[in-house]
Coordinates of C-alpha atoms in Angstrom, one line a residue:
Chain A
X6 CA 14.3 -5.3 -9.5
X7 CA 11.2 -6.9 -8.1
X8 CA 7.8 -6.1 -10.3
X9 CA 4.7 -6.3 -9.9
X10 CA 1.6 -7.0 -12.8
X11 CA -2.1 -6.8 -12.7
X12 CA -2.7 -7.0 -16.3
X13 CA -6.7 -6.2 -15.7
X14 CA -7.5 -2.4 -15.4
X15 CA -11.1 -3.4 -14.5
X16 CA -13.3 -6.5 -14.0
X17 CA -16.7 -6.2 -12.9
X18 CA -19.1 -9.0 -11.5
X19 CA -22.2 -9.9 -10.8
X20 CA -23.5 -9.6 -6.9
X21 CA -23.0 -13.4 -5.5
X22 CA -21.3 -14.2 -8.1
X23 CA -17.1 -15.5 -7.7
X24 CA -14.4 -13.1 -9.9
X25 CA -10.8 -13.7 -9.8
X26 CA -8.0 -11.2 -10.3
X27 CA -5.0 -12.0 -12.0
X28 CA -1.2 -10.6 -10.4
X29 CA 2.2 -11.9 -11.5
X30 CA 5.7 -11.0 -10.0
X31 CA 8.9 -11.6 -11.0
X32 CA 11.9 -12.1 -8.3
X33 CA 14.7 -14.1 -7.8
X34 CA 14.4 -14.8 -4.5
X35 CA 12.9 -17.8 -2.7
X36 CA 11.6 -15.9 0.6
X37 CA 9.3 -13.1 0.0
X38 CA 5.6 -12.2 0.8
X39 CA 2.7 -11.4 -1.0
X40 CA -0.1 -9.3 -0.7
X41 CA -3.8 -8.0 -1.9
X42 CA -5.2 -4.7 -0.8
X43 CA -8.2 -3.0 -1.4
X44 CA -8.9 0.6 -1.9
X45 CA -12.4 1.9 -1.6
X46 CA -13.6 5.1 -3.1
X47 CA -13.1 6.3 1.1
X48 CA -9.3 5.9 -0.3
X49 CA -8.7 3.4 2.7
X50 CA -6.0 0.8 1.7
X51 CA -7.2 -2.0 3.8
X52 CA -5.7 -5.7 4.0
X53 CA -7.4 -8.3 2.4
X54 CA -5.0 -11.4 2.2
X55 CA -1.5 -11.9 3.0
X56 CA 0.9 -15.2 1.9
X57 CA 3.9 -16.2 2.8
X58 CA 6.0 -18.0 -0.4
X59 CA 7.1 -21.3 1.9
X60 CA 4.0 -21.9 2.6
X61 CA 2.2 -24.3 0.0
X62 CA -1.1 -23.7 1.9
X63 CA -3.3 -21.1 -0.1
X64 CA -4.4 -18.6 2.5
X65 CA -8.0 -17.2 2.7
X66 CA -9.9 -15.0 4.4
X67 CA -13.7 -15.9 4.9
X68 CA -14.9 -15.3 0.8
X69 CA -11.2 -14.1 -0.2
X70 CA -9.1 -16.9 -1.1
X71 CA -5.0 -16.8 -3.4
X72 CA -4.4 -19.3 -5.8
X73 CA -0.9 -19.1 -5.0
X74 CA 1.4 -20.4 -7.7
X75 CA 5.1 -20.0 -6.8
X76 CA 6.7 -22.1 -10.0
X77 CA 4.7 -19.6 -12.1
X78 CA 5.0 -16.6 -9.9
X79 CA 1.3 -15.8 -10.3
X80 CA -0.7 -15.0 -7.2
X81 CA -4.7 -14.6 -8.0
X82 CA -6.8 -13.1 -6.0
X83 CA -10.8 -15.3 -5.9
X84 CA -13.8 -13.2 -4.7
X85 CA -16.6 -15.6 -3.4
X86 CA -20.3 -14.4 -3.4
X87 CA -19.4 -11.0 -4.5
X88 CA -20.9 -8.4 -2.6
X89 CA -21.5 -4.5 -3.7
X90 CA -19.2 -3.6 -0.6
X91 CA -16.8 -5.3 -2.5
X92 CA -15.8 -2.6 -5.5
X93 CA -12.6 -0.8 -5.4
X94 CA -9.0 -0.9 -6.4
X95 CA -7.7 -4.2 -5.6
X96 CA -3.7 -3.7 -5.5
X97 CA -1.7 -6.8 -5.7
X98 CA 2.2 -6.3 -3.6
X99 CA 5.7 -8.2 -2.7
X100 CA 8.0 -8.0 -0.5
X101 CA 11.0 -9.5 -0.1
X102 CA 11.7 -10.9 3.4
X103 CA 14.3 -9.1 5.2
X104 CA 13.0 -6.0 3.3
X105 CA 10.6 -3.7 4.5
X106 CA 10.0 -2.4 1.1
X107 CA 6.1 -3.8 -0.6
X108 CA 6.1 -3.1 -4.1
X109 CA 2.6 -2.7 -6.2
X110 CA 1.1 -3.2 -9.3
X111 CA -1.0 -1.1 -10.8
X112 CA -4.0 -2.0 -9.7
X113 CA -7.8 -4.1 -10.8
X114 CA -11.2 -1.8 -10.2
X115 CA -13.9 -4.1 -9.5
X116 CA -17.2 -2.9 -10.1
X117 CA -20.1 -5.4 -8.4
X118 CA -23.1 -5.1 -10.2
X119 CA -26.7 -5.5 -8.7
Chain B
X14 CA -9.0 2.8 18.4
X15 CA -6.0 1.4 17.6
X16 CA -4.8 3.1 14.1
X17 CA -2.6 4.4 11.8
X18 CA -4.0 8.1 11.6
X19 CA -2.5 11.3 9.5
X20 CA -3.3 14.8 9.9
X21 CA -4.5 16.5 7.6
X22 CA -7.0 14.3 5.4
X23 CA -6.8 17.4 2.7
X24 CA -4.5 20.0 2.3
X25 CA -5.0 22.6 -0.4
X26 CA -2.0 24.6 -0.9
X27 CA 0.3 27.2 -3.9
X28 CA 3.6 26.4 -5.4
X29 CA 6.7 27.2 -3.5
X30 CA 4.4 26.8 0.3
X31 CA 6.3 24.4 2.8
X32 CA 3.5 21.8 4.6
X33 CA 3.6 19.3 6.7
X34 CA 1.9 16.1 7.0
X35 CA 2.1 14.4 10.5
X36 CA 1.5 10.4 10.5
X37 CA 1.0 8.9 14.1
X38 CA 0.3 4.8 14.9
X39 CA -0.5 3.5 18.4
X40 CA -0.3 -0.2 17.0
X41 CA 3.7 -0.8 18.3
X42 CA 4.9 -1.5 15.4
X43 CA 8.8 -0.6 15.0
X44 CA 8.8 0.3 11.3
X45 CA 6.6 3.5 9.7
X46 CA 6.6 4.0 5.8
X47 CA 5.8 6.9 3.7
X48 CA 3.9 6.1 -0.2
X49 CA 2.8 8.8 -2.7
X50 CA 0.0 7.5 -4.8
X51 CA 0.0 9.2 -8.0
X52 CA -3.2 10.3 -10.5
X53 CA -3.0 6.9 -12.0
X54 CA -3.8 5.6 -8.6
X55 CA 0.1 3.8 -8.8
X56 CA 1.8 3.7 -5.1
X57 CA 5.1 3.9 -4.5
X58 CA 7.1 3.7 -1.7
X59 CA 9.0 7.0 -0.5
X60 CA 10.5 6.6 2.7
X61 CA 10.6 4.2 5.9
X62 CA 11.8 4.4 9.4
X63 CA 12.6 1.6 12.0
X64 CA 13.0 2.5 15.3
X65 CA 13.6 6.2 14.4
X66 CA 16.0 4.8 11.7
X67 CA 16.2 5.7 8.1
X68 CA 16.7 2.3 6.6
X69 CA 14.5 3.1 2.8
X70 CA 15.1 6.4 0.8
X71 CA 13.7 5.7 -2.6
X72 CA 14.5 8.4 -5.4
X73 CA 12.8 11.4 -3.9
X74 CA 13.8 14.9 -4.1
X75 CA 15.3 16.3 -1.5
X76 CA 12.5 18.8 -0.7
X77 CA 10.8 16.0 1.1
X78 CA 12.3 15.6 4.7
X79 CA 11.0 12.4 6.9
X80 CA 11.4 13.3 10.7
X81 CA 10.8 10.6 13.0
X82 CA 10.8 11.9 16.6
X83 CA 9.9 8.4 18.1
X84 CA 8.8 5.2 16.6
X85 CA 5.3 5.6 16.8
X86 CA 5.3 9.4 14.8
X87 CA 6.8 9.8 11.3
X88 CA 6.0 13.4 9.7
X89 CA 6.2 14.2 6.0
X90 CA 8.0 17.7 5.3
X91 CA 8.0 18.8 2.0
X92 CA 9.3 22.5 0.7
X93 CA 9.0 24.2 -2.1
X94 CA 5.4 22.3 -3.2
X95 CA 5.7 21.9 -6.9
X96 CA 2.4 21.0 -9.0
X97 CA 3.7 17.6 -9.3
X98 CA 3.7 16.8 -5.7
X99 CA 0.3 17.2 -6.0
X100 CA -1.3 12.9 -5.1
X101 CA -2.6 11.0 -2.2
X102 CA 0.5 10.6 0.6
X103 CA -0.1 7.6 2.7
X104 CA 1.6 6.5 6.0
X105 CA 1.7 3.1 7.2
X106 CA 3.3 1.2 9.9
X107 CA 4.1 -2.8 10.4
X108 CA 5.7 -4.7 13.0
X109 CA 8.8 -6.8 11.1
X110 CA 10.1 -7.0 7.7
X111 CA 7.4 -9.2 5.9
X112 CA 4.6 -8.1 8.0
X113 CA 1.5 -6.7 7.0
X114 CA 1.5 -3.1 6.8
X115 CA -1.1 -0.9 7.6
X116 CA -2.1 2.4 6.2
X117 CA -3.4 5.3 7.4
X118 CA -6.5 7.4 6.2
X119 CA -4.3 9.3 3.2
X120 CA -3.3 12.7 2.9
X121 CA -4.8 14.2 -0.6
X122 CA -2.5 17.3 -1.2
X123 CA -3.2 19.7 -3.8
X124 CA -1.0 22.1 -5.1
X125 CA -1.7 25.4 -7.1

């Protein structure tokens, strides 16, 4: 079965400053997709980032940017210019393709601090 | 707007009540999902639907009943409420298998 690892309960960071988030996964499979969401204390699970494993390209999203690593099966998670808008639950998730299921670690709380 | 919404945002209820939780998404996506998201914040998928389909049925108890009366609604029924069913329900929906999935607001249920 497909798991999921955030091995940092909580990181915090300074405002403007960069913080990245580890995640690892383990799978056998060669096409799958990977994801970061974000939960606010509203409870909101929005999308931050989403990567497909054939792609080499990292993907980003204006100051969110993967470090994807597919020989390692680690996909991190950078935070540019961190902003106080930015703390919540960041949740790290797979998916195999073909399967509808995502599968989630257990979550990072970032705190920004002013 | 174009959303992923669930009715209701709270629902406060006793052991052994039946509720419902309706999910509804005006994006067109085919496929609709059901997550409980336990006190340790954890998320785990329950149920999904494609096309009106059943295609996922994780290790739920059977008190919990997906209905899916077209592709863009997907309602929650659970009966018998049981202190442990008390966490944050969230629908989603995405358009294929790989896609992003979107989620709505979240349903906090509490059970007493």
């Amino acid at each position: 079965a497909q798991t999921v690892t955030q091995s940092q309960p909580e990181m915090s960071v300074q405002e403007a400053e960069t913080v990245t988030l580890s995640c690892t996964y383990d799978t056998s499979e060669s096409d799958y997709y990977l994801f970061w969401y974000k939960q606010p204390p509203s409870r909101q699970m929005i999308l931050v980032i989403r990567q497909e494993a054939y792609k080499q390209q990292n993907a980003t999203e204006n100051r969110f940017s993967v470090n994807f690593q597919k020989a390692a099966k680690s996909f991190s998670l950078k935070i540019s210019d961190s902003q106080l808008g930015d703390a919540a639950m960041y949740f790290c998730a797979y998916t195999q393709g073909g399967s509808e299921k995502l599968v989630f670690g257990k979550g990072t709380k970032l705190t920004v601090n002013p | 707007d174009t959303a992923v919404s669930q009715t209701p945002k709270y629902l406060v209820t006793q052991m052994g009540n039946d509720k419902s939780i309706k999910c509804e998404q005006n994006l067109g996506h085919d496929t609709m999902y059901w997550y409980k998201q336990d006190s340790k914040k954890f998320l785990k998928i329950m149920f999904s639907y494609n096309n009106k389909e059943l295609i996922i049925n994780e290790t739920v108890p059977n008190r919990f009943s997906p209905k899916s009366p077209d592709k863009a609604h997907l309602n929650l029924h659970i009966n018998s409420l049981e202190l442990g069913d008390s966490a944050v329900y969230f629908c989603a929906s995405s358009h294929l298998a790989g896609g992003a999935q979107y989620f709505g607001p979240g349903t906090r249920l509490t059970v007493t």
